[in-house]
Coordinates of C-alpha atoms in Angstrom, one line a residue:
Chain A
M18 CA -7.0 -4.3 -17.1
T19 CA -3.6 -3.8 -18.6
P20 CA -0.7 -3.2 -16.2
D21 CA -0.2 0.3 -17.7
L22 CA -3.7 1.3 -16.7
L23 CA -3.5 -0.4 -13.3
I24 CA -0.5 1.7 -12.3
A25 CA -1.6 4.9 -14.0
L26 CA -5.0 5.0 -12.5
P27 CA -4.0 5.7 -8.8
L28 CA -2.1 8.7 -10.3
L29 CA -4.6 9.9 -12.9
V30 CA -7.6 9.8 -10.6
P31 CA -6.2 12.3 -8.1
L32 CA -4.8 14.4 -11.0
F33 CA -8.2 14.7 -12.6
T34 CA -10.0 15.2 -9.4
L35 CA -7.6 18.0 -8.6
A36 CA -8.3 19.7 -11.9
V37 CA -12.1 19.3 -11.6
C38 CA -12.1 20.5 -8.0
G39 CA -10.1 23.5 -9.1
V40 CA -12.6 24.4 -11.8
L41 CA -15.5 23.9 -9.4
I42 CA -14.0 26.3 -6.8
R43 CA -17.1 28.5 -6.9
S44 CA -19.7 25.7 -6.5
P45 CA -18.8 24.1 -3.2
R46 CA -21.5 21.4 -3.2
A47 CA -20.5 20.0 -6.6
Q48 CA -16.9 20.2 -5.6
L49 CA -17.6 18.2 -2.4
A50 CA -19.3 15.5 -4.5
V51 CA -16.4 15.4 -7.0
S52 CA -13.9 15.2 -4.2
L53 CA -15.7 12.3 -2.6
A54 CA -16.1 10.5 -5.9
G55 CA -12.4 11.0 -6.6
S56 CA -11.5 9.5 -3.3
V57 CA -13.8 6.5 -3.9
L58 CA -12.3 6.0 -7.4
L59 CA -8.8 6.2 -5.9
L60 CA -9.7 3.5 -3.4
T61 CA -11.2 1.3 -6.2
A62 CA -8.1 1.8 -8.4
A63 CA -5.9 0.9 -5.4
I64 CA -7.9 -2.2 -4.7
A65 CA -7.5 -3.3 -8.3
L66 CA -3.8 -2.7 -8.1
F67 CA -3.6 -4.6 -4.8
C68 CA -5.4 -7.6 -6.3
A69 CA -3.1 -7.6 -9.3
T70 CA 0.1 -7.7 -7.2
Y71 CA -1.3 -9.8 -4.3
D72 CA 0.3 -13.1 -5.6
G73 CA 3.8 -11.4 -5.6
T74 CA 4.0 -10.3 -9.2
V75 CA 5.7 -7.0 -9.7
V76 CA 3.8 -4.8 -12.2
S77 CA 5.7 -2.1 -14.0
T78 CA 5.0 0.4 -16.7
Q79 CA 7.0 2.9 -18.7
F80 CA 5.3 6.3 -19.1
G81 CA 6.0 7.5 -22.7
S82 CA 7.0 4.0 -23.8
W83 CA 10.7 4.6 -23.6
H84 CA 12.7 1.5 -22.6
A85 CA 13.4 1.1 -18.9
P86 CA 16.6 3.0 -17.9
F87 CA 15.5 5.9 -20.1
G88 CA 11.8 6.2 -19.7
I89 CA 9.9 7.2 -16.5
T90 CA 9.2 4.0 -14.7
F91 CA 6.4 3.3 -12.3
V92 CA 6.4 0.0 -10.4
A93 CA 4.1 -1.7 -8.0
D94 CA 5.2 -4.5 -5.7
L95 CA 3.6 -5.8 -2.6
L96 CA 4.8 -2.9 -0.4
S97 CA 3.8 -0.1 -2.9
A98 CA 0.4 -1.7 -3.5
A99 CA -0.3 -1.9 0.2
M100 CA 0.7 1.7 0.8
V101 CA -1.5 2.9 -2.2
L102 CA -4.4 0.9 -0.8
I103 CA -4.1 2.4 2.7
T104 CA -3.8 5.9 1.0
G105 CA -7.1 5.2 -0.7
I106 CA -8.7 4.1 2.6
M107 CA -7.5 7.3 4.2
A108 CA -8.6 9.5 1.3
V109 CA -12.2 8.1 1.6
T110 CA -12.2 8.4 5.4
V111 CA -11.1 12.0 5.4
S112 CA -13.4 13.0 2.6
L113 CA -16.3 11.5 4.5
Y114 CA -15.3 13.3 7.6
I115 CA -15.2 16.6 5.8
I116 CA -18.6 16.1 4.3
V117 CA -20.2 15.3 7.6
S118 CA -18.3 17.6 9.9
T119 CA -18.6 20.9 8.0
E120 CA -22.0 22.5 7.8
G121 CA -22.3 23.0 4.1
A122 CA -19.2 24.6 2.7
N123 CA -17.3 27.6 3.9
G124 CA -14.5 29.6 2.3
S125 CA -11.5 27.6 3.3
S126 CA -13.1 24.2 2.3
S127 CA -13.4 25.2 -1.3
R128 CA -9.7 25.7 -1.5
F129 CA -9.1 22.5 0.5
H130 CA -10.2 20.0 -2.1
P131 CA -7.8 20.7 -5.0
L132 CA -4.9 20.8 -2.6
Y133 CA -6.1 17.7 -0.9
H134 CA -6.1 15.7 -4.1
G135 CA -2.7 17.2 -5.0
L136 CA -1.4 15.8 -1.8
L137 CA -2.8 12.4 -2.6
L138 CA -1.3 12.6 -6.1
G139 CA 2.2 13.2 -4.6
V140 CA 1.8 10.4 -2.1
T141 CA 0.6 7.8 -4.5
G142 CA 3.3 8.9 -7.0
A143 CA 6.0 8.5 -4.3
F144 CA 4.8 5.0 -3.5
L145 CA 4.6 3.9 -7.2
T146 CA 7.6 5.5 -8.9
G147 CA 10.6 3.5 -9.9
D148 CA 12.7 6.5 -10.8
I149 CA 14.6 8.4 -8.2
F150 CA 14.2 11.8 -9.8
T151 CA 10.4 11.2 -10.1
L152 CA 10.5 10.4 -6.4
Y153 CA 11.9 13.9 -5.8
I154 CA 9.2 15.4 -8.0
C155 CA 6.5 13.5 -6.1
F156 CA 7.9 14.8 -2.8
E157 CA 7.7 18.3 -4.2
V158 CA 4.1 17.8 -5.3
M159 CA 3.3 16.5 -1.9
L160 CA 5.1 19.3 -0.2
I161 CA 3.6 22.2 -2.2
S162 CA 0.1 20.8 -1.5
S163 CA 0.8 20.4 2.2
F164 CA 2.1 24.0 2.4
G165 CA -1.2 25.2 1.1
L166 CA -3.2 22.9 3.3
L167 CA -1.3 23.8 6.4
V168 CA -2.0 27.5 6.2
I169 CA -5.4 27.2 4.6
E170 CA -7.3 29.2 7.3
N171 CA -4.6 31.9 7.5
T172 CA -4.7 32.2 11.2
S173 CA -1.6 33.6 12.9
E174 CA -1.0 30.2 14.5
Q175 CA -1.0 28.5 11.1
L176 CA 1.3 31.2 9.5
D177 CA 3.7 30.7 12.3
G178 CA 3.7 26.9 12.0
G179 CA 3.8 27.3 8.2
V180 CA 7.1 29.3 8.3
K181 CA 8.9 26.6 10.2
Y182 CA 7.4 23.8 8.2
V183 CA 8.2 25.3 4.9
T184 CA 11.7 26.3 5.7
L185 CA 12.8 23.0 7.2
N186 CA 11.1 21.0 4.5
L187 CA 12.6 23.0 1.7
V188 CA 16.1 22.5 3.1
A189 CA 15.4 18.7 3.2
T190 CA 14.2 18.6 -0.4
A191 CA 17.2 20.6 -1.5
L192 CA 19.4 18.0 0.1
L193 CA 17.3 15.2 -1.5
L194 CA 17.8 16.8 -4.9
M195 CA 21.5 17.2 -4.4
S196 CA 21.8 13.5 -3.4
V197 CA 19.8 12.5 -6.5
G198 CA 22.2 14.6 -8.6
F199 CA 25.3 13.0 -7.0
L200 CA 23.8 9.6 -7.4
Y201 CA 23.4 10.3 -11.1
G202 CA 26.9 11.7 -11.3
L203 CA 28.2 8.5 -9.8
T204 CA 26.2 6.0 -11.8
G205 CA 24.8 7.7 -14.9
T206 CA 21.3 6.4 -14.3
L207 CA 18.2 7.5 -12.4
N208 CA 16.1 4.3 -12.7
M209 CA 16.0 2.7 -9.3
A210 CA 16.1 -0.9 -10.6
D211 CA 19.0 0.0 -12.9
L212 CA 20.7 1.8 -10.0
S213 CA 20.5 -1.3 -7.8
R214 CA 22.8 -3.0 -10.4
T215 CA 25.1 -0.2 -11.5
I216 CA 25.8 1.0 -8.0
L217 CA 27.8 -2.2 -7.6
T218 CA 30.2 -1.3 -10.4
V219 CA 31.1 2.1 -8.9
S220 CA 34.8 2.0 -8.3
N221 CA 34.7 4.4 -5.3
Q222 CA 32.4 2.5 -2.8
G223 CA 33.3 5.1 -0.1
L224 CA 31.3 7.7 -2.0
V225 CA 28.4 5.3 -2.1
V226 CA 28.3 5.1 1.7
T227 CA 28.5 8.9 1.8
L228 CA 25.5 9.1 -0.6
S229 CA 23.5 6.6 1.4
V230 CA 24.0 8.9 4.5
L231 CA 22.9 11.9 2.5
F232 CA 19.7 10.0 1.5
L233 CA 19.2 9.0 5.1
I234 CA 19.4 12.6 6.3
A235 CA 17.0 13.8 3.5
F236 CA 14.4 11.1 4.0
G237 CA 15.0 11.1 7.7
T238 CA 13.9 14.8 7.9
K239 CA 10.8 13.9 5.9
A240 CA 10.1 11.0 8.2
A241 CA 10.6 13.2 11.3
A242 CA 13.4 11.0 12.7
F243 CA 15.7 12.2 15.6
P244 CA 17.3 14.8 15.5
L245 CA 15.5 16.2 12.4
F246 CA 11.9 16.2 13.6
F247 CA 11.6 19.8 14.8
W248 CA 9.3 20.9 12.0
L249 CA 6.6 18.4 13.0
P250 CA 5.5 19.6 16.5
A251 CA 6.0 23.2 15.3
A252 CA 3.5 22.8 12.5
Y253 CA 1.0 20.0 13.0
P254 CA -0.9 21.4 16.0
A255 CA -1.8 24.5 14.0
A256 CA -3.5 22.7 11.1
S257 CA -7.2 22.1 11.0
I258 CA -8.5 18.6 12.0
P259 CA -8.9 17.0 8.5
V260 CA -5.5 18.4 7.4
M261 CA -3.9 17.2 10.6
T262 CA -5.4 13.8 10.1
I263 CA -4.2 13.3 6.5
F264 CA -0.8 14.7 7.4
A265 CA -0.4 12.4 10.4
A266 CA -1.6 9.4 8.3
L267 CA 0.5 9.9 5.2
L268 CA 3.3 12.5 5.2
T269 CA 5.9 11.1 7.5
K270 CA 5.1 7.6 6.4
V271 CA 6.1 8.5 2.8
G272 CA 9.6 9.4 4.2
V273 CA 9.8 6.0 6.0
Y274 CA 8.6 4.3 2.8
A275 CA 11.3 6.1 0.8
L276 CA 13.9 5.0 3.3
L277 CA 12.7 1.4 3.1
R278 CA 12.8 1.4 -0.7
V279 CA 16.1 3.2 -1.3
L280 CA 18.0 1.5 1.4
T281 CA 16.9 -2.0 0.5
L282 CA 17.0 -1.5 -3.3
I283 CA 19.9 0.8 -4.0
F284 CA 22.0 0.8 -0.9
S285 CA 21.5 -2.8 0.2
D286 CA 25.2 -3.3 0.5
Q287 CA 25.6 -0.3 2.7
L288 CA 22.7 -1.2 4.9
H289 CA 24.8 -3.3 7.3
V290 CA 27.2 -0.3 7.7
L291 CA 24.2 2.0 8.4
G292 CA 22.3 -0.5 10.5
P293 CA 23.8 0.3 14.0
F294 CA 23.6 4.0 13.2
I295 CA 19.9 3.7 12.2
G296 CA 19.4 1.7 15.4
V297 CA 20.7 4.7 17.5
I298 CA 18.5 7.1 15.6
A299 CA 15.5 4.8 16.1
A300 CA 16.1 4.6 19.8
F301 CA 16.5 8.4 20.2
T302 CA 13.4 9.0 18.0
M303 CA 11.3 6.7 20.2
V304 CA 12.4 8.2 23.5
T305 CA 12.4 11.9 22.6
G306 CA 9.0 11.6 20.9
V307 CA 7.4 9.9 23.9
L308 CA 9.0 12.2 26.4
G309 CA 7.7 15.2 24.4
A310 CA 4.3 13.8 24.5
A311 CA 4.4 13.1 28.2
S312 CA 5.2 16.8 28.9
H313 CA 2.2 18.2 27.0
F314 CA -1.4 18.8 28.0
D315 CA -2.9 19.6 24.6
T316 CA -4.3 16.6 22.7
R317 CA -2.9 17.8 19.4
R318 CA 0.6 18.2 20.7
I319 CA 0.5 14.9 22.6
L320 CA -0.5 13.1 19.4
S321 CA 2.0 15.0 17.2
F322 CA 4.9 13.9 19.5
H323 CA 3.6 10.4 19.4
I324 CA 4.0 10.4 15.6
I325 CA 7.7 11.0 16.1
S326 CA 7.9 8.3 18.7
Q327 CA 6.2 5.8 16.5
I328 CA 8.5 6.7 13.5
G329 CA 11.3 5.3 15.8
Y330 CA 9.6 1.9 15.8
M331 CA 9.4 1.8 12.0
L332 CA 13.1 2.5 11.7
I333 CA 13.9 -0.5 13.9
G334 CA 13.2 -2.7 10.9
L335 CA 15.9 -1.0 8.9
A336 CA 18.3 -1.1 11.8
I337 CA 18.0 -4.9 12.1
A338 CA 17.3 -5.5 8.4
T339 CA 16.3 -9.2 8.8
P340 CA 13.1 -10.2 6.8
L341 CA 11.2 -10.4 10.1
A342 CA 12.3 -7.0 11.2
I343 CA 11.4 -5.3 7.9
A344 CA 8.0 -7.2 8.0
G345 CA 7.5 -5.7 11.5
S346 CA 8.2 -2.2 10.2
I347 CA 5.7 -2.7 7.3
L348 CA 3.0 -4.0 9.6
Y349 CA 3.8 -1.1 12.0
I350 CA 3.4 1.5 9.2
I351 CA 0.0 0.0 8.2
H352 CA -1.2 -0.2 11.8
H353 CA 0.1 3.3 12.6
I354 CA -1.6 5.0 9.7
V355 CA -5.0 3.7 10.7
V356 CA -4.6 4.3 14.4
K357 CA -3.0 7.7 14.2
A358 CA -5.5 9.1 11.7
N359 CA -8.3 7.8 14.0
L360 CA -6.8 9.5 17.1
F361 CA -6.6 12.8 15.3
L362 CA -10.2 12.6 14.2
I363 CA -11.2 11.8 17.7
S364 CA -9.2 14.7 19.1
G365 CA -11.3 16.8 16.7
A366 CA -14.5 15.2 18.1
I367 CA -13.2 15.8 21.7
Q368 CA -12.8 19.5 20.8
Q369 CA -16.3 19.6 19.3
A370 CA -17.8 17.9 22.3
G371 CA -15.8 19.6 25.0
G372 CA -14.9 22.9 23.4
S373 CA -11.1 22.6 23.7
F374 CA -8.0 20.7 22.9
D375 CA -6.5 21.6 26.3
L376 CA -6.8 18.6 28.7
K377 CA -7.0 21.0 31.7
A378 CA -10.2 22.6 30.3
L379 CA -11.8 19.2 29.4
G380 CA -13.6 16.7 31.5
G381 CA -16.7 14.5 32.0
L382 CA -16.9 13.4 28.4
K383 CA -17.3 9.7 29.4
R384 CA -20.8 10.4 30.7
R385 CA -21.8 12.8 27.9
E386 CA -20.2 11.0 25.0
P387 CA -19.9 7.4 25.9
L388 CA -19.6 6.2 22.3
L389 CA -16.7 8.6 21.7
A390 CA -15.0 7.4 24.8
A391 CA -15.2 3.8 23.6
L392 CA -14.0 4.9 20.2
F393 CA -11.0 6.6 21.8
L394 CA -10.0 3.6 23.8
I395 CA -9.6 1.3 20.8
P396 CA -6.9 3.3 18.9
A397 CA -5.4 4.6 22.1
M398 CA -4.8 1.2 23.6
S399 CA -3.7 0.0 20.1
L400 CA -1.1 2.8 19.9
A401 CA 0.3 1.8 23.3
G402 CA 0.4 -1.9 22.2
V403 CA -2.1 -3.5 24.5
P404 CA -3.1 -7.0 23.3
P405 CA -5.0 -8.0 21.3
L406 CA -5.1 -4.8 19.3
S407 CA -3.1 -4.1 16.1
G408 CA -0.3 -2.2 17.9
F409 CA 0.4 -5.3 20.0
W410 CA 1.2 -7.5 17.0
A411 CA 3.2 -4.8 15.2
K412 CA 5.3 -4.3 18.4
F413 CA 5.5 -8.0 19.1
V414 CA 7.0 -8.8 15.6
L415 CA 9.5 -5.9 15.9
I416 CA 10.7 -6.9 19.4
Q417 CA 10.9 -10.5 18.4
A418 CA 13.1 -9.5 15.5
T419 CA 15.4 -7.4 17.7
V420 CA 15.7 -10.2 20.3
Q421 CA 16.5 -12.7 17.6
D422 CA 19.2 -10.4 16.4
G423 CA 20.6 -9.9 19.9
A424 CA 19.8 -6.1 20.0
F425 CA 18.4 -6.3 23.5
I426 CA 18.9 -2.6 24.2
I427 CA 16.6 -1.6 21.4
A428 CA 14.1 -4.2 22.5
A429 CA 14.2 -2.8 26.1
I430 CA 13.8 0.8 24.9
A431 CA 10.9 -0.2 22.6
L432 CA 9.1 -1.8 25.5
M433 CA 9.7 1.1 27.9
V434 CA 8.5 3.6 25.3
G435 CA 5.4 1.5 24.9
L436 CA 4.8 1.9 28.6
L437 CA 5.2 5.7 28.4
T438 CA 2.8 5.7 25.4
L439 CA 0.3 4.0 27.6
Y440 CA 0.9 6.7 30.2
S441 CA 0.1 9.5 27.7
M442 CA -3.0 7.7 26.5
V443 CA -4.2 7.2 30.0
K444 CA -3.6 10.8 30.7
I445 CA -5.9 11.9 27.9
W446 CA -8.5 9.3 29.1
N447 CA -8.3 10.5 32.7
E448 CA -8.4 14.2 31.9
A449 CA -10.8 14.4 29.0
F450 CA -13.2 11.5 29.7
W451 CA -13.0 10.5 33.3
K452 CA -12.5 13.5 35.6
A453 CA -15.3 15.8 36.4
P454 CA -15.5 18.9 34.1
P455 CA -13.5 21.8 35.6
D456 CA -15.5 24.6 37.3
A457 CA -14.1 27.2 34.9
A458 CA -15.6 25.3 32.0
R459 CA -18.9 24.8 33.8
S460 CA -19.3 28.5 34.6
A461 CA -18.2 29.5 31.1
G462 CA -21.0 27.5 29.7
V463 CA -18.8 25.2 27.6
I464 CA -20.7 22.3 29.1
G465 CA -23.5 22.7 26.7
H466 CA -21.0 22.4 23.8
R467 CA -21.5 19.1 22.2
I468 CA -21.8 17.4 18.8
P469 CA -25.3 18.0 17.4
V470 CA -27.4 14.9 17.5
S471 CA -28.2 15.2 13.8
R472 CA -24.5 15.0 12.9
R473 CA -23.3 12.7 15.6
W474 CA -23.5 9.4 13.7
G475 CA -22.1 11.1 10.6
T476 CA -19.2 12.5 12.6
L477 CA -18.5 9.2 14.3
L478 CA -18.8 7.0 11.1
P479 CA -15.2 7.5 9.9
M480 CA -13.9 6.8 13.4
V481 CA -16.0 3.7 13.6
S482 CA -14.7 2.4 10.3
L483 CA -11.0 3.0 11.2
A484 CA -11.6 1.4 14.6
A485 CA -13.0 -1.6 12.8
I486 CA -9.8 -1.9 10.8
T487 CA -7.7 -1.7 14.0
L488 CA -9.8 -4.4 15.5
S489 CA -9.6 -6.7 12.5
I490 CA -5.8 -6.4 12.4
G491 CA -5.9 -7.1 16.1
F492 CA -8.2 -10.2 16.0
F493 CA -7.0 -11.6 12.7
P494 CA -3.3 -10.7 12.5
E495 CA -2.3 -13.7 10.4
P496 CA -3.2 -12.3 6.9
F497 CA -1.7 -8.9 7.6
L498 CA 1.5 -10.4 9.1
G499 CA 1.8 -12.9 6.2
Y500 CA 1.5 -10.1 3.7
S501 CA 4.1 -8.0 5.5
V502 CA 6.5 -10.9 5.6
R503 CA 6.1 -11.5 1.9
A504 CA 6.5 -7.8 1.2
A505 CA 9.7 -7.8 3.3
E506 CA 11.1 -10.8 1.4
Q507 CA 10.4 -9.0 -1.8
L508 CA 12.2 -5.9 -0.6
L509 CA 15.3 -7.9 0.5
N510 CA 15.4 -9.9 -2.8
P511 CA 15.0 -7.2 -5.4
N512 CA 15.5 -9.5 -8.4
A513 CA 11.7 -9.7 -9.1
Y514 CA 11.6 -5.9 -9.0
T515 CA 14.6 -5.3 -11.2
N516 CA 13.5 -8.0 -13.7
A517 CA 10.0 -6.5 -13.9
V518 CA 11.4 -3.1 -14.7
L519 CA 14.4 -4.0 -16.9
G520 CA 13.4 -7.3 -18.3
D521 CA 15.8 -10.3 -18.0
T522 CA 18.4 -8.8 -20.2
T523 CA 20.8 -6.3 -18.7
F524 CA 20.0 -3.3 -20.7
T525 CA 22.1 -0.4 -19.6
A526 CA 22.8 3.1 -20.8
L527 CA 24.6 3.8 -24.1
P528 CA 28.3 2.8 -23.8
E529 CA 29.4 6.2 -24.8
I530 CA 27.5 7.9 -21.9
E531 CA 28.7 5.2 -19.6
E532 CA 32.3 5.9 -20.6
R533 CA 31.9 9.6 -20.0
M534 CA 30.4 9.1 -16.6
R535 CA 33.5 7.3 -15.3
Chain B
M9 CA 35.6 23.3 -15.8
E10 CA 34.6 21.2 -12.8
L11 CA 37.5 22.6 -10.9
F12 CA 36.0 26.1 -11.2
F13 CA 32.4 25.2 -10.7
A14 CA 32.8 22.8 -7.7
P15 CA 34.1 25.6 -5.4
A16 CA 31.4 27.9 -6.7
C17 CA 28.8 25.4 -5.5
G18 CA 30.6 25.2 -2.2
V19 CA 30.6 29.0 -1.8
L20 CA 26.9 29.2 -2.7
L21 CA 25.9 26.5 -0.3
A22 CA 28.1 27.9 2.5
A23 CA 26.5 31.3 2.1
A24 CA 23.1 29.6 2.1
V25 CA 23.8 27.8 5.3
Y26 CA 25.1 31.0 6.9
L27 CA 21.9 32.9 5.9
L28 CA 19.6 30.0 7.0
L29 CA 21.1 30.0 10.5
S30 CA 19.9 33.6 11.0
H31 CA 16.9 34.5 13.0
N32 CA 15.7 36.9 10.4
L33 CA 13.0 35.8 7.9
M34 CA 14.4 38.0 5.1
R35 CA 17.8 36.3 5.4
I36 CA 16.2 32.9 5.6
V37 CA 14.3 33.4 2.3
L38 CA 17.5 34.6 0.7
G39 CA 19.3 31.6 2.1
L40 CA 16.7 29.3 0.6
L41 CA 17.1 31.0 -2.8
L42 CA 20.9 30.5 -2.7
L43 CA 20.5 26.9 -1.5
S44 CA 18.3 26.0 -4.4
N45 CA 20.6 27.6 -6.9
G46 CA 23.7 26.0 -5.3
V47 CA 22.0 22.6 -5.5
N48 CA 21.0 23.2 -9.1
L49 CA 24.6 24.1 -10.0
S50 CA 25.9 21.0 -8.2
L51 CA 23.4 18.9 -10.2
Y52 CA 24.9 20.4 -13.4
V53 CA 28.4 19.7 -12.3
A54 CA 27.5 16.2 -11.3
G55 CA 26.4 15.6 -14.9
R56 CA 30.0 16.4 -16.1
M57 CA 31.0 19.4 -18.1
G58 CA 33.4 20.2 -20.8
R59 CA 33.8 21.6 -24.3
V60 CA 31.0 19.8 -26.1
I61 CA 28.7 20.1 -29.0
P62 CA 24.9 20.2 -28.8
P63 CA 23.4 16.7 -28.6
I64 CA 21.4 17.0 -31.8
L65 CA 21.6 14.0 -34.0
Q66 CA 21.1 14.1 -37.8
E67 CA 19.5 11.0 -39.4
G68 CA 21.9 8.2 -39.5
Q69 CA 24.5 9.9 -37.3
A70 CA 25.7 8.1 -34.2
A71 CA 26.0 9.6 -30.7
S72 CA 29.5 10.5 -29.6
T73 CA 31.3 11.4 -26.5
A74 CA 31.9 14.9 -27.9
M75 CA 28.2 15.6 -27.4
A76 CA 26.8 17.2 -24.3
N77 CA 24.7 15.1 -21.9
P78 CA 21.2 16.5 -22.1
L79 CA 19.8 14.7 -19.1
P80 CA 21.3 16.9 -16.3
Q81 CA 20.0 20.0 -18.1
A82 CA 16.5 18.5 -18.2
L83 CA 16.7 17.7 -14.5
I84 CA 17.9 21.2 -13.6
L85 CA 15.2 22.8 -15.8
T86 CA 12.6 20.9 -13.8
A87 CA 14.3 21.8 -10.5
I88 CA 14.5 25.5 -11.4
V89 CA 10.8 25.6 -12.3
I90 CA 9.9 23.9 -9.0
S91 CA 12.2 26.0 -6.9
F92 CA 10.9 29.2 -8.6
A93 CA 7.3 28.3 -7.6
L94 CA 8.3 27.3 -4.1
M95 CA 10.3 30.5 -3.6
L96 CA 7.3 32.6 -4.6
F97 CA 5.1 30.7 -2.2
T98 CA 7.7 31.1 0.6
A99 CA 8.1 34.8 0.0
V100 CA 4.3 35.3 0.1
L101 CA 4.0 33.1 3.2
F102 CA 6.8 35.0 5.0
E103 CA 5.2 38.3 4.1
R104 CA 1.8 37.1 5.5
A105 CA 3.5 35.8 8.6
Y106 CA 5.2 39.2 9.1
R107 CA 1.9 41.0 8.8
A108 CA 0.1 38.6 11.2
L109 CA 2.8 38.3 13.8
A110 CA 4.4 41.7 13.4
T111 CA 7.9 40.3 13.7
L112 CA 10.7 39.0 11.4
D113 CA 12.5 37.3 14.3
T114 CA 12.0 33.6 14.4
N115 CA 12.7 33.5 18.1
S116 CA 9.7 35.5 18.9
M117 CA 7.4 33.5 16.6
R118 CA 6.0 31.2 19.2
E119 CA 2.3 30.9 18.5
V120 CA 2.3 27.1 18.0
E121 CA 4.9 26.3 20.6
P122 CA 4.4 28.9 23.4
V123 CA 7.1 29.2 26.0
A124 CA 6.1 27.0 28.9
S125 CA 6.8 29.4 31.8
T126 CA 4.4 32.1 30.6
G127 CA 1.7 29.6 29.6
S128 CA -0.2 29.8 26.3
R129 CA -0.4 33.3 25.1
R130 CA -3.8 32.6 23.6
E131 CA -5.3 31.6 27.0
A132 CA -3.8 34.6 28.7
A133 CA -5.3 37.0 26.2

């Protein structure tokens, strides 16, 4: 396959699936089939891209065939390809879950599929773009789809969460757009590879530091970092289970990816100034998230707060900014997407089996759903970082990097937060699975509420496959860690990236325009 | 020109922030509107302004600094279209929220995050 097609396919597949799903809105069964086929095709395209970039080559293409700093660039390096691959895996998993968990199709699910593929389009676009304005566009595509998905059932709870989610996210994108505009005003280019070179020639480097902070705030809000995370616990618990799963897996991680990309490629000189600052943000994000989770008794809220807490771990990599630390962050993102999506699917299954999300109303599920209990333990223990599961290796690499760098406080906080995460997970285990069902539930007849036998294996299949990924990262960490280290080295030495986009010759904007921008 | 437009951006953004800090959904939606317009204007100013001629090249003619920079305008056009769609969605969402929750005050919109002392409203009902 030509490199153009390799990069274009992960964008074109969701785009066409979106269109076809939109046309088929009145025939839900056909729509469901198209949606699943689209997800599988996306995964296939992602695997092809992953194989093409696996040896470290950076693939790039110019949409519209204009030369690099002028055309719309899309680039895939090791990090982008891995993120697109994991997006494909999540797309297939959630599509499968939707097919098996809904009986036939109801009203809201026919609106779900077009928006769902719109979300995937925005996410893959954000991972692959090499142009900072296109990054903003992809964020908007992702955002508008997520707005629709969040309020899809129109309950008062969803509308309430939607108001807060929409408002805070719109402010963040406005800030992102402003930062993009100022970056253009300062450098005269929007191409990220070109930016990484021209940013060095800006005479007023103080303004560049200011801009990097603006980007940190804008992407930090998207990533739900402290103190900008308030939209997340206000919105996620209201969404339906498949929506919550795909949000938890992808949305905040796009923010973290954008931070990784922009801070290592464009603002690499400013990273050592921002490092300690990001370290403080990371520490507060970890602590506030886990404390929020500890205070709640609703599985959806506990898991939502744990997303925030885990974002803190991913930011540690940027705070330390050594190759090992960035590799730890990348490994953490990959591990977290799989584990978190699985936990949200399981919380949906707990609700199906026990009739509630509230831990106080649940109980006795270990006896009634032993398989579900075992499936819960794998991602839960992995989230807490119990060896030998995937979370252990991700945390191990990060903490090793912090200790090597002498940042013992962050290492200590990370370990303590891991302990508190274990507390939250044990709380869910004790309350939902282990304790006897409460009398109120027994008398209300909720006890008979369980996953129908005919659908049990179908419902559990996506969870089993995600748990299998967690276990394989846990038992064979070497290939995943090696890949993360290579991806981190590529991020910190952006020459391969810029050469792939711009060619070896320095080909900058017209001298006239350059002159005017000064 | 920049000297005139830069304070205008500032005023728009300040007004937007003031409105966004309100508890009233109507004021918030107006704040978002002003915010997106202020940002669009700042994008325009960031692309430099001045007395310039349209950037339309005849065959064989070279580009010159007297010509306007078309890129910021293309960016703003995209941003305007996006913000228009988002504003429509936001207005409809806020209207639906007002109908469902019977309030415009964000402080009393606590369906997802119920106040701890009173317990979940849903369970009480």
